[in-house]
C-alpha cells in the first residue's frame, strides 16, 4: 500500500546513493579525482558526439548520468546477507542475477541489488554488487571455526537501522523524518573502520588463506570497497589515468571498443594500502588493502542469443591467449578480442534484426501524424519511420569481468583453484529469497515500450475519429 506520507523507495535510494558518494569521497580522496576525470570526459563526449547526446536525451539517461554509480560489498553470513536484502528493499532494490566467482579462484558468490523498473532506474540507477563469502571453502578447519565465530559475534547493522527496516516492512513505508534517519543509519554499515577485530597474527592467518577472507572476517562490517562512476568513453579515461597519478589495471574488462557499445566495459586501479590497528596494538601499525577505484562504460543489454554470442567470442579470445590478461600480454589480448568480436554485428539495426540486443521503442512525430496504423506490423512501422528505437542500457554485471576486477585488486598472485562450483540454491537460501533473472527484466521493459507505442498510436486514431485535435499524450 502506498501511503501519501511515505517517501518513495526510489527517492530514499537516490538520497542514499548521494550520501554514500559523499562519505566515500571524504574517505578516499582519489575517488574525487576519478569523478572529476569522468565528468570532464563525459562533457567532452557529449559536446563532440551529437548522436550520443541525442540517444541519451531521448532515453532520459542524460539526467541520471551524473548520479550513476555502483558500489560493492562482501559479507560473511547468511544472516548478514538476508538482512541486507531487507535493508536494500526499503530503498526499492532487489537482488538481480547470480554470479559465481569460484571458477576464477575467488571464494564468493554474488548478486546485484538494484531497482528493477525503468521508471525507478531513471530516478536512481544505484546498484550494489554484493558478495557472500563461502566459508566452506576454507580447508583449515581450525581457521574456518575461528572465522565463523568472529562473524557470529559481530552485528553489522545499527539497532536503529534494524528497527526502521522492521517499521518499513510492517507499515509499508517510511515517513520523511524516518527516511532521513534511515539513510543516516544505513550508511553506518558501509563505513570504513581503522581498527580490525582480530590480532595481527590472526589477520595474517586469514590473509594467508585468502586476502578476501581477511577482508570480510577481520573487520566490524562490510565497508564499501569501491564506488564506480559511469563514463561515456572508457578508453579516454583509461588513457588519461596515469597523467592523474592513477595506474589502471592492464586491460579493460568486457567487450572491445565498438561503434555500438554492448554490455559493460570496466577498468580499475589497485587497492590502497591503508593503516590498520589490530586488537593487540594500540595504534595503527598494520595495513590492509581493500578499497580501490573503478570506472565503467555501459552499453546495450543483450538478449539470451546475444549473450551466448558474447560469451562464445570472449571465451574464444581468452582460450587463444592461454593465460589471464596481464601487463605482458595486454596488446595481444586486445588484438584477439577485436579479431573475435568482428563477428558480432556492430549496427543497432543489425543487432535488432538478429535479436541480439533489447531496445526501447518510441513513436515518432511522423507516426503521430500518420493516422490509422493499427494493423501495421512492428518492423514495417520502424521501416517507415513511424517508430524508432534506442538500445536498453545494461544494468547488471559480468562474471568474468567481476573476477578480473577482484583479481587485479587482490594481486594476481592470489590464484586459487576450488573444486566446487556454482551453488545458486545455497546462495538463495542464505538470501532468504530467489534472485531475479535479469534477462526477464529487459524483455519486460522492451515489451512495455512496444505496448506504449501501440497505445499512443491507437489514441491518435481515436482522436481523429472523434474529429478532435491530436492529443497523443493523453491516455484514458
Ligand atoms: C567486487 C568486484 C566486482 C564489478 O564491478 O564487477 C566488481 C568486489 O571486489 O567486491 O566490482
Ligand atoms: Ni565494481
Tab-separated table of C-alpha atoms and ligand atoms in Angstrom:
chain	number	residue	atom	x	y	z
A	1	UNK	CA	0.000	0.000	0.000
A	2	UNK	CA	1.327	3.437	-0.863
A	3	UNK	CA	0.655	5.838	1.971
A	4	UNK	CA	0.636	9.509	0.929
A	5	UNK	CA	3.009	10.414	3.765
A	6	UNK	CA	5.594	7.829	2.816
A	7	UNK	CA	8.724	8.778	0.938
A	8	UNK	CA	9.031	6.692	-2.228
A	9	UNK	CA	11.679	3.954	-2.056
A	10	UNK	CA	13.180	5.425	-5.247
A	11	UNK	CA	13.792	8.725	-3.508
A	12	UNK	CA	15.302	7.006	-0.466
A	13	UNK	CA	17.685	5.167	-2.808
A	14	UNK	CA	18.595	8.388	-4.594
A	15	UNK	CA	19.421	10.030	-1.261
A	16	UNK	CA	21.307	7.014	-0.011
A	17	UNK	CA	23.416	6.864	-3.163
A	18	UNK	CA	24.323	10.528	-2.728
A	19	UNK	CA	25.127	10.057	0.975
A	20	UNK	CA	27.327	7.049	0.168
A	21	UNK	CA	29.176	9.017	-2.504
A	22	UNK	CA	29.774	11.940	-0.128
A	23	UNK	CA	31.072	9.600	2.567
A	24	UNK	CA	33.367	7.781	0.150
A	25	UNK	CA	34.685	10.993	-1.380
A	26	UNK	CA	35.655	12.152	2.081
A	27	UNK	CA	37.280	8.831	2.993
A	28	UNK	CA	39.092	8.260	-0.317
A	29	UNK	CA	40.342	11.484	-1.963
A	30	UNK	CA	41.375	9.578	-5.115
A	31	UNK	CA	37.684	8.871	-5.709
A	32	UNK	CA	37.101	12.607	-6.032
A	33	UNK	CA	39.894	12.850	-8.617
A	34	UNK	CA	38.383	9.987	-10.586
A	35	UNK	CA	34.920	11.569	-10.503
A	36	UNK	CA	36.350	14.775	-11.938
A	37	UNK	CA	38.121	12.938	-14.733
A	38	UNK	CA	34.910	11.095	-15.613
A	39	UNK	CA	32.825	14.282	-15.540
A	40	UNK	CA	35.315	16.022	-17.852
A	41	UNK	CA	35.330	13.089	-20.251
A	42	UNK	CA	31.545	12.890	-20.311
A	43	UNK	CA	31.238	16.605	-21.041
A	44	UNK	CA	33.742	16.245	-23.867
A	45	UNK	CA	31.903	13.249	-25.398
A	46	UNK	CA	28.510	14.965	-25.204
A	47	UNK	CA	29.951	18.057	-26.910
A	48	UNK	CA	31.727	16.205	-29.667
A	49	UNK	CA	29.232	13.426	-30.414
A	50	UNK	CA	25.722	14.744	-31.175
A	51	UNK	CA	24.471	11.209	-31.784
A	52	UNK	CA	25.259	10.078	-28.239
A	53	UNK	CA	23.764	13.293	-26.884
A	54	UNK	CA	20.578	12.651	-28.844
A	55	UNK	CA	20.415	8.999	-27.779
A	56	UNK	CA	20.879	9.734	-24.065
A	57	UNK	CA	18.429	12.615	-24.234
A	58	UNK	CA	15.656	10.538	-25.737
A	59	UNK	CA	16.076	7.673	-23.277
A	60	UNK	CA	16.342	10.110	-20.354
A	61	UNK	CA	19.716	8.604	-19.348
A	62	UNK	CA	21.284	12.037	-19.657
A	63	UNK	CA	19.535	13.017	-16.444
A	64	UNK	CA	20.762	10.069	-14.445
A	65	UNK	CA	24.320	10.042	-15.808
A	66	UNK	CA	25.839	12.253	-13.104
A	67	UNK	CA	24.049	10.297	-10.380
A	68	UNK	CA	25.008	6.948	-11.775
A	69	UNK	CA	27.312	4.683	-9.802
A	70	UNK	CA	27.612	1.219	-8.350
A	71	UNK	CA	29.297	0.049	-5.183
A	72	UNK	CA	30.440	-3.320	-3.885
A	73	UNK	CA	30.482	-5.045	-0.520
A	74	UNK	CA	31.320	-8.504	0.811
A	75	UNK	CA	29.522	-10.179	3.707
A	76	UNK	CA	30.237	-13.267	5.771
A	77	UNK	CA	26.998	-14.948	6.828
A	78	UNK	CA	23.547	-15.875	5.587
A	79	UNK	CA	22.045	-13.692	8.256
A	80	UNK	CA	24.007	-10.659	7.120
A	81	UNK	CA	23.021	-11.235	3.510
A	82	UNK	CA	19.335	-11.737	4.314
A	83	UNK	CA	19.193	-8.588	6.441
A	84	UNK	CA	20.964	-6.618	3.705
A	85	UNK	CA	18.281	-7.766	1.282
A	86	UNK	CA	15.673	-6.308	3.638
A	87	UNK	CA	17.656	-3.080	4.064
A	88	UNK	CA	18.000	-2.646	0.306
A	89	UNK	CA	14.307	-3.446	-0.198
A	90	UNK	CA	13.442	-0.321	1.832
A	91	UNK	CA	15.199	1.595	-0.977
A	92	UNK	CA	13.450	-0.335	-3.749
A	93	UNK	CA	16.472	-2.534	-4.535
A	94	UNK	CA	16.011	-6.220	-5.376
A	95	UNK	CA	18.626	-8.949	-5.831
A	96	UNK	CA	19.120	-9.346	-9.574
A	97	UNK	CA	21.265	-12.088	-11.086
A	98	UNK	CA	23.548	-14.734	-9.612
A	99	UNK	CA	27.309	-14.583	-10.125
A	100	UNK	CA	29.653	-17.416	-9.243
A	101	UNK	CA	33.232	-16.253	-8.777
A	102	UNK	CA	34.783	-19.556	-7.674
A	103	UNK	CA	35.935	-20.590	-11.182
A	104	UNK	CA	38.192	-17.543	-11.028
A	105	UNK	CA	39.595	-18.527	-7.646
A	106	UNK	CA	37.585	-16.042	-5.597
A	107	UNK	CA	35.706	-17.826	-2.758
A	108	UNK	CA	32.422	-15.896	-3.067
A	109	UNK	CA	29.142	-15.868	-4.920
A	110	UNK	CA	27.203	-12.698	-5.538
A	111	UNK	CA	24.136	-10.808	-6.659
A	112	UNK	CA	23.459	-7.179	-7.554
A	113	UNK	CA	20.893	-5.199	-5.606
A	114	UNK	CA	19.227	-2.651	-7.853
A	115	UNK	CA	15.927	-1.091	-8.951
A	116	UNK	CA	14.095	-3.210	-11.496
A	117	UNK	CA	11.611	-0.969	-13.325
A	118	UNK	CA	12.775	1.536	-15.968
A	119	UNK	CA	10.913	4.382	-14.219
A	120	UNK	CA	12.675	3.604	-10.922
A	121	UNK	CA	16.045	3.207	-12.620
A	122	UNK	CA	15.525	6.650	-14.071
A	123	UNK	CA	15.192	8.168	-10.570
A	124	UNK	CA	18.310	6.359	-9.359
A	125	UNK	CA	20.202	3.524	-11.052
A	126	UNK	CA	22.289	2.906	-7.894
A	127	UNK	CA	23.450	-0.727	-7.674
A	128	UNK	CA	25.424	-2.686	-5.113
A	129	UNK	CA	27.397	-5.779	-6.152
A	130	UNK	CA	27.081	-7.933	-3.033
A	131	UNK	CA	29.210	-10.996	-2.397
A	132	UNK	CA	28.804	-13.718	0.193
A	133	UNK	CA	31.952	-15.415	1.425
A	134	UNK	CA	31.888	-19.198	1.048
A	135	UNK	CA	33.382	-20.185	4.363
A	136	UNK	CA	33.083	-23.865	3.495
A	137	UNK	CA	35.969	-23.296	1.089
A	138	UNK	CA	38.418	-22.669	3.939
A	139	UNK	CA	40.186	-26.009	4.181
A	140	UNK	CA	41.909	-25.404	7.510
A	141	UNK	CA	39.183	-26.474	9.938
A	142	UNK	CA	40.528	-24.550	12.885
A	143	UNK	CA	40.709	-21.378	10.849
A	144	UNK	CA	37.227	-21.930	9.487
A	145	UNK	CA	35.824	-22.297	13.006
A	146	UNK	CA	37.650	-19.169	14.080
A	147	UNK	CA	36.301	-17.199	11.093
A	148	UNK	CA	32.787	-18.421	11.776
A	149	UNK	CA	32.985	-17.407	15.440
A	150	UNK	CA	34.222	-13.916	14.552
A	151	UNK	CA	31.366	-13.471	12.098
A	152	UNK	CA	28.753	-14.829	14.503
A	153	UNK	CA	29.884	-12.348	17.098
A	154	UNK	CA	29.564	-9.194	15.032
A	155	UNK	CA	26.487	-7.169	14.228
A	156	UNK	CA	26.841	-5.100	11.070
A	157	UNK	CA	23.648	-3.047	11.418
A	158	UNK	CA	22.822	-0.339	13.947
A	159	UNK	CA	19.883	-1.052	16.255
A	160	UNK	CA	18.077	1.958	14.815
A	161	UNK	CA	18.580	0.743	11.226
A	162	UNK	CA	17.097	-2.627	12.170
A	163	UNK	CA	14.074	-1.043	13.808
A	164	UNK	CA	13.476	1.218	10.780
A	165	UNK	CA	13.667	-1.792	8.441
A	166	UNK	CA	11.025	-3.526	10.574
A	167	UNK	CA	8.931	-0.399	10.580
A	168	UNK	CA	9.095	-0.045	6.794
A	169	UNK	CA	8.072	-3.668	6.468
A	170	UNK	CA	5.166	-3.546	8.888
A	171	UNK	CA	3.826	-0.115	7.888
A	172	UNK	CA	4.588	-0.367	4.194
A	173	UNK	CA	6.971	2.604	4.061
A	174	UNK	CA	8.821	5.360	5.895
A	175	UNK	CA	7.771	8.935	6.579
A	176	UNK	CA	10.092	11.843	5.794
A	177	UNK	CA	11.846	12.024	9.198
A	178	UNK	CA	12.120	8.213	9.302
A	179	UNK	CA	13.575	8.131	5.790
A	180	UNK	CA	16.184	10.732	6.709
A	181	UNK	CA	17.200	8.746	9.738
A	182	UNK	CA	17.200	5.510	7.786
A	183	UNK	CA	19.709	6.877	5.263
A	184	UNK	CA	21.972	8.039	8.059
A	185	UNK	CA	21.759	4.748	9.959
A	186	UNK	CA	22.068	2.509	6.916
A	187	UNK	CA	25.243	4.325	5.914
A	188	UNK	CA	26.967	3.150	9.107
A	189	UNK	CA	27.021	-0.447	7.876
A	190	UNK	CA	29.244	0.522	4.931
A	191	UNK	CA	31.706	2.771	6.729
A	192	UNK	CA	35.453	2.075	6.851
A	193	UNK	CA	36.975	1.161	10.234
A	194	UNK	CA	40.561	1.940	11.103
A	195	UNK	CA	40.773	-0.869	13.605
A	196	UNK	CA	40.410	-4.575	12.995
A	197	UNK	CA	38.584	-7.024	15.270
A	198	UNK	CA	41.472	-9.548	15.323
A	199	UNK	CA	45.125	-9.626	16.342
A	200	UNK	CA	47.903	-9.084	13.822
A	201	UNK	CA	48.673	-12.789	13.885
A	202	UNK	CA	45.068	-13.825	13.311
A	203	UNK	CA	44.874	-11.366	10.440
A	204	UNK	CA	47.971	-12.910	8.855
A	205	UNK	CA	46.478	-16.387	9.074
A	206	UNK	CA	43.199	-15.315	7.493
A	207	UNK	CA	45.017	-13.369	4.817
A	208	UNK	CA	47.321	-16.284	4.022
A	209	UNK	CA	44.245	-18.436	3.344
A	210	UNK	CA	42.845	-15.771	1.011
A	211	UNK	CA	43.100	-11.994	1.213
A	212	UNK	CA	39.395	-11.728	0.699
A	213	UNK	CA	38.716	-13.856	3.763
A	214	UNK	CA	40.701	-11.442	5.924
A	215	UNK	CA	38.814	-8.538	4.380
A	216	UNK	CA	35.464	-9.978	5.421
A	217	UNK	CA	36.294	-11.644	8.718
A	218	UNK	CA	38.722	-9.200	10.362
A	219	UNK	CA	36.508	-6.109	10.406
A	220	UNK	CA	33.382	-4.763	12.061
A	221	UNK	CA	31.369	-4.565	8.904
A	222	UNK	CA	31.216	-4.737	5.093
A	223	UNK	CA	32.960	-1.476	4.201
A	224	UNK	CA	32.091	-0.266	0.734
A	225	UNK	CA	35.156	-1.222	-1.288
A	226	UNK	CA	34.570	0.954	-4.365
A	227	UNK	CA	32.075	3.301	-5.975
A	228	UNK	CA	32.105	3.343	-9.732
A	229	UNK	CA	31.007	6.255	-11.905
A	230	UNK	CA	29.730	5.690	-15.441
A	231	UNK	CA	31.741	7.195	-18.255
A	232	UNK	CA	30.726	7.639	-21.879
A	233	UNK	CA	34.215	6.753	-23.140
A	234	UNK	CA	36.252	4.381	-21.019
A	235	UNK	CA	39.233	4.329	-23.408
A	236	UNK	CA	39.771	8.058	-22.917
A	237	UNK	CA	39.636	7.681	-19.136
A	238	UNK	CA	41.952	4.649	-19.173
A	239	UNK	CA	44.485	6.580	-21.280
A	240	UNK	CA	44.339	9.656	-19.053
A	241	UNK	CA	44.525	7.928	-15.698
A	242	UNK	CA	48.367	7.856	-15.460
A	243	UNK	CA	48.535	11.626	-16.037
A	244	UNK	CA	46.289	11.991	-12.987
A	245	UNK	CA	48.530	9.832	-10.835
A	246	UNK	CA	46.319	6.750	-11.149
A	247	UNK	CA	47.631	3.432	-12.517
A	248	UNK	CA	44.885	1.387	-14.198
A	249	UNK	CA	44.783	-2.407	-14.492
A	250	UNK	CA	46.375	-3.872	-17.605
A	251	UNK	CA	43.242	-4.400	-19.715
A	252	UNK	CA	39.683	-3.145	-19.874
A	253	UNK	CA	37.279	-5.953	-18.933
A	254	UNK	CA	34.262	-6.763	-21.091
A	255	UNK	CA	33.746	-6.391	-24.843
A	256	UNK	CA	36.233	-4.486	-27.018
A	257	UNK	CA	35.600	-0.924	-28.203
A	258	UNK	CA	32.776	-0.788	-30.758
A	259	UNK	CA	30.620	1.696	-32.703
A	260	UNK	CA	27.608	0.386	-30.810
A	261	UNK	CA	28.637	-0.360	-27.218
A	262	UNK	CA	27.232	-3.522	-25.641
A	263	UNK	CA	27.007	-4.762	-22.044
A	264	UNK	CA	29.662	-3.345	-19.795
A	265	UNK	CA	33.321	-2.318	-20.039
A	266	UNK	CA	35.242	-1.771	-16.806
A	267	UNK	CA	38.666	-0.851	-15.598
A	268	UNK	CA	40.020	-0.317	-12.088
A	269	UNK	CA	43.097	0.719	-10.145
A	270	UNK	CA	44.766	-1.137	-7.312
A	271	UNK	CA	43.532	-1.073	-3.770
A	272	UNK	CA	45.178	1.389	-1.414
A	273	UNK	CA	47.329	0.189	1.464
A	274	UNK	CA	45.605	1.673	4.490
A	275	UNK	CA	46.845	1.814	8.100
A	276	UNK	CA	45.010	-0.523	10.466
A	277	UNK	CA	45.260	-1.105	14.216
A	278	UNK	CA	44.941	-4.746	15.245
A	279	UNK	CA	43.480	-5.625	18.641
A	280	UNK	CA	46.909	-6.357	20.112
A	281	UNK	CA	48.191	-2.914	19.104
A	282	UNK	CA	47.137	0.442	20.421
A	283	UNK	CA	47.985	2.328	17.273
A	284	UNK	CA	47.707	1.660	13.549
A	285	UNK	CA	50.839	-0.333	12.843
A	286	UNK	CA	49.395	-2.795	10.384
A	287	UNK	CA	47.871	-2.240	6.982
A	288	UNK	CA	45.079	-3.640	4.875
A	289	UNK	CA	44.130	-3.051	1.272
A	290	UNK	CA	40.539	-3.404	0.173
A	291	UNK	CA	39.365	-0.154	-1.286
A	292	UNK	CA	40.011	0.541	-4.932
A	293	UNK	CA	38.753	2.681	-7.778
A	294	UNK	CA	36.810	1.578	-10.826
A	295	UNK	CA	35.188	3.144	-13.888
A	296	UNK	CA	32.707	1.676	-16.275
A	297	UNK	CA	31.018	2.307	-19.590
A	298	UNK	CA	27.591	0.817	-20.139
A	299	UNK	CA	26.157	-0.345	-23.450
A	300	UNK	CA	23.138	-2.247	-24.717
A	301	UNK	CA	21.554	-5.113	-22.792
A	302	UNK	CA	21.844	-8.326	-24.810
A	303	UNK	CA	19.168	-10.969	-25.350
A	304	UNK	CA	19.960	-14.588	-24.404
A	305	UNK	CA	21.064	-15.091	-28.013
A	306	UNK	CA	23.314	-12.014	-27.902
A	307	UNK	CA	24.748	-13.047	-24.572
A	308	UNK	CA	25.552	-16.538	-25.826
A	309	UNK	CA	27.406	-14.984	-28.754
A	310	UNK	CA	29.254	-12.614	-26.398
A	311	UNK	CA	30.313	-15.464	-24.101
A	312	UNK	CA	31.463	-17.578	-27.030
A	313	UNK	CA	33.622	-14.812	-28.530
A	314	UNK	CA	35.056	-13.831	-25.154
A	315	UNK	CA	35.957	-17.433	-24.349
A	316	UNK	CA	37.487	-17.946	-27.771
A	317	UNK	CA	39.729	-14.908	-27.349
A	318	UNK	CA	40.735	-15.951	-23.822
A	319	UNK	CA	41.362	-19.548	-24.821
A	320	UNK	CA	43.632	-18.383	-27.581
A	321	UNK	CA	45.506	-16.116	-25.162
A	322	UNK	CA	46.041	-19.191	-22.931
A	323	UNK	CA	46.511	-17.057	-19.800
A	324	UNK	CA	44.774	-14.402	-17.724
A	325	UNK	CA	45.234	-10.994	-19.355
A	326	UNK	CA	48.142	-9.107	-17.763
A	327	UNK	CA	50.677	-6.353	-18.483
A	328	UNK	CA	52.808	-8.585	-20.661
A	329	UNK	CA	50.067	-9.926	-22.937
A	330	UNK	CA	47.680	-6.908	-22.922
A	331	UNK	CA	48.349	-5.860	-26.529
A	332	UNK	CA	47.837	-9.396	-27.801
A	333	UNK	CA	44.674	-9.758	-25.724
A	334	UNK	CA	43.213	-6.559	-27.205
A	335	UNK	CA	44.077	-7.720	-30.718
A	336	UNK	CA	42.478	-11.131	-30.123
A	337	UNK	CA	39.350	-9.552	-28.704
A	338	UNK	CA	38.987	-7.183	-31.679
A	339	UNK	CA	39.550	-10.082	-34.068
A	340	UNK	CA	36.990	-12.418	-32.473
A	341	UNK	CA	34.373	-9.738	-31.898
A	342	UNK	CA	34.383	-8.706	-35.566
A	343	UNK	CA	31.784	-11.481	-35.790
A	344	UNK	CA	29.364	-9.527	-33.568
A	345	UNK	CA	27.193	-7.167	-35.696
A	346	UNK	CA	28.055	-3.561	-34.940
A	347	UNK	CA	24.975	-1.618	-36.020
A	348	UNK	CA	21.843	-1.158	-33.898
A	349	UNK	CA	19.602	-2.259	-36.734
A	350	UNK	CA	21.712	-5.352	-37.329
A	351	UNK	CA	21.527	-6.281	-33.671
A	352	UNK	CA	17.801	-5.616	-33.566
A	353	UNK	CA	17.034	-7.680	-36.637
A	354	UNK	CA	19.075	-10.593	-35.363
A	355	UNK	CA	17.542	-10.215	-31.911
A	356	UNK	CA	20.902	-9.816	-30.209
A	357	UNK	CA	20.002	-6.792	-28.060
A	358	UNK	CA	16.975	-5.304	-26.287
A	359	UNK	CA	15.505	-1.985	-27.379
A	360	UNK	CA	13.127	0.671	-26.291
A	361	UNK	CA	10.586	1.746	-28.914
A	362	UNK	CA	9.313	5.300	-29.420
A	363	UNK	CA	6.563	6.747	-31.648
A	364	UNK	CA	7.960	9.454	-33.940
A	365	UNK	CA	6.284	12.707	-34.973
A	366	UNK	CA	5.717	11.096	-38.318
A	367	UNK	CA	3.961	8.186	-36.598
A	368	UNK	CA	1.678	10.511	-34.674
A	369	UNK	CA	0.784	12.393	-37.832
A	370	UNK	CA	0.126	9.278	-39.880
A	371	UNK	CA	-3.330	8.292	-38.727
A	372	UNK	CA	-4.506	4.692	-38.725
A	373	UNK	CA	-1.542	2.342	-38.246
A	374	UNK	CA	-3.444	-0.217	-36.198
A	375	UNK	CA	-2.772	-3.224	-38.355
A	376	UNK	CA	0.766	-2.445	-39.442
A	377	UNK	CA	3.489	-4.808	-38.209
A	378	UNK	CA	6.208	-3.558	-35.877
A	379	UNK	CA	9.032	-3.926	-38.404
A	380	UNK	CA	7.057	-2.040	-41.026
A	381	UNK	CA	6.300	0.766	-38.578
A	382	UNK	CA	10.017	1.026	-37.936
A	383	UNK	CA	10.925	0.770	-41.595
A	384	UNK	CA	8.549	3.612	-42.471
A	385	UNK	CA	9.894	5.814	-39.706
A	386	UNK	CA	6.693	5.786	-37.628
A	387	UNK	CA	8.624	4.259	-34.751
A	388	UNK	CA	12.262	4.425	-33.795
A	389	UNK	CA	14.393	2.537	-31.252
A	390	UNK	CA	17.144	3.151	-28.742
A	391	UNK	CA	19.063	0.308	-27.070
A	392	UNK	CA	18.131	-0.579	-23.487
A	393	UNK	CA	21.105	0.046	-21.251
A	394	UNK	CA	22.673	-2.958	-19.498
A	395	UNK	CA	22.040	-2.506	-15.762
A	396	UNK	CA	23.935	-5.568	-14.499
A	397	UNK	CA	27.417	-7.062	-14.165
A	398	UNK	CA	29.528	-9.698	-15.900
A	399	UNK	CA	31.048	-12.640	-14.006
A	400	UNK	CA	34.298	-12.848	-15.973
A	401	UNK	CA	34.793	-9.086	-15.663
A	402	UNK	CA	33.997	-9.135	-11.948
A	403	UNK	CA	36.569	-11.908	-11.484
A	404	UNK	CA	39.156	-9.799	-13.340
A	405	UNK	CA	38.382	-6.807	-11.115
A	406	UNK	CA	38.604	-8.899	-7.938
A	407	UNK	CA	41.875	-10.419	-9.079
A	408	UNK	CA	43.592	-7.224	-10.091
A	409	UNK	CA	42.784	-5.823	-6.679
A	410	UNK	CA	43.743	-8.852	-4.670
A	411	UNK	CA	47.002	-9.159	-6.560
A	412	UNK	CA	47.317	-11.573	-9.465
A	413	UNK	CA	49.295	-13.955	-7.280
A	414	UNK	CA	46.160	-14.836	-5.337
A	415	UNK	CA	45.090	-17.571	-7.745
A	416	UNK	CA	43.360	-20.458	-6.021
A	417	UNK	CA	41.688	-23.496	-7.582
A	418	UNK	CA	38.444	-24.509	-5.933
A	419	UNK	CA	36.927	-27.893	-6.633
A	420	UNK	CA	33.367	-26.680	-6.119
A	421	UNK	CA	31.203	-24.746	-8.439
A	422	UNK	CA	28.203	-22.539	-8.591
A	423	UNK	CA	25.571	-23.096	-5.953
A	424	UNK	CA	22.722	-20.710	-6.642
A	425	UNK	CA	20.421	-22.712	-4.416
A	426	UNK	CA	22.655	-22.267	-1.359
A	427	UNK	CA	23.025	-18.573	-2.168
A	428	UNK	CA	19.275	-18.059	-2.388
A	429	UNK	CA	18.725	-19.998	0.810
A	430	UNK	CA	21.129	-17.616	2.562
A	431	UNK	CA	19.470	-14.625	0.915
A	432	UNK	CA	16.054	-15.768	2.042
A	433	UNK	CA	14.525	-15.379	-1.408
A	434	UNK	CA	15.269	-16.099	-5.021
A	435	UNK	CA	17.265	-13.789	-7.257
A	436	UNK	CA	15.566	-12.159	-10.228
A	437	UNK	CA	16.518	-13.165	-13.758
A	438	UNK	CA	17.901	-10.001	-15.353
A	439	UNK	CA	17.027	-11.099	-18.892
A	440	UNK	CA	13.342	-11.287	-17.997
A	441	UNK	CA	13.517	-7.690	-16.742
A	442	UNK	CA	14.910	-6.392	-20.055
A	443	UNK	CA	12.351	-8.372	-22.046
A	444	UNK	CA	9.605	-6.811	-19.910
A	445	UNK	CA	10.921	-3.256	-20.395
A	446	UNK	CA	11.089	-3.792	-24.146
A	447	UNK	CA	7.575	-5.244	-24.187
A	448	UNK	CA	6.190	-2.326	-22.165
A	449	UNK	CA	7.722	0.207	-24.544
A	450	UNK	CA	6.167	-1.524	-27.564
A	451	UNK	CA	2.825	-1.643	-25.805
A	452	UNK	CA	3.035	2.083	-25.029
A	453	UNK	CA	3.717	2.806	-28.693
A	454	UNK	CA	0.601	0.941	-29.746
A	455	UNK	CA	-1.473	2.733	-27.100
A	456	UNK	CA	-0.160	6.092	-28.337
A	457	UNK	CA	-0.930	5.194	-31.961
A	458	UNK	CA	-4.422	3.959	-31.034
A	459	UNK	CA	-5.082	7.232	-29.221
A	460	UNK	CA	-4.239	9.123	-32.377
A	461	UNK	CA	-6.773	7.046	-34.302
A	462	UNK	CA	-9.422	7.619	-31.673
A	463	UNK	CA	-8.777	11.327	-31.534
A	464	UNK	CA	-9.018	11.506	-35.329
A	465	UNK	CA	-12.243	9.558	-35.375
A	466	UNK	CA	-13.808	11.942	-32.889
A	467	UNK	CA	-12.687	14.764	-35.132
A	468	UNK	CA	-10.951	16.386	-32.214
A	469	UNK	CA	-7.357	17.595	-32.263
A	470	UNK	CA	-4.454	15.224	-31.612
A	471	UNK	CA	-3.615	14.616	-28.012
A	472	UNK	CA	-1.323	11.646	-28.095
A	473	UNK	CA	-0.028	12.089	-24.560
A	474	UNK	CA	-3.472	11.731	-23.007
A	475	UNK	CA	-4.425	8.164	-22.170
A	476	UNK	CA	-7.767	7.169	-20.685
B	1	LIG	C1	33.521	-6.750	-6.387
B	1	LIG	C2	34.298	-6.912	-7.667
B	1	LIG	C3	33.405	-6.893	-8.893
B	1	LIG	C4	32.366	-5.326	-10.633
B	1	LIG	O1	32.014	-4.161	-10.922
B	1	LIG	O2	32.164	-6.268	-11.385
B	1	LIG	C5	33.046	-5.530	-9.351
B	1	LIG	C6	34.389	-6.718	-5.166
B	1	LIG	O3	35.609	-6.565	-5.282
B	1	LIG	O4	33.826	-6.836	-4.058
B	1	LIG	O5	33.278	-4.560	-8.721
B	2	LIG	NI1	32.575	-2.779	-9.470
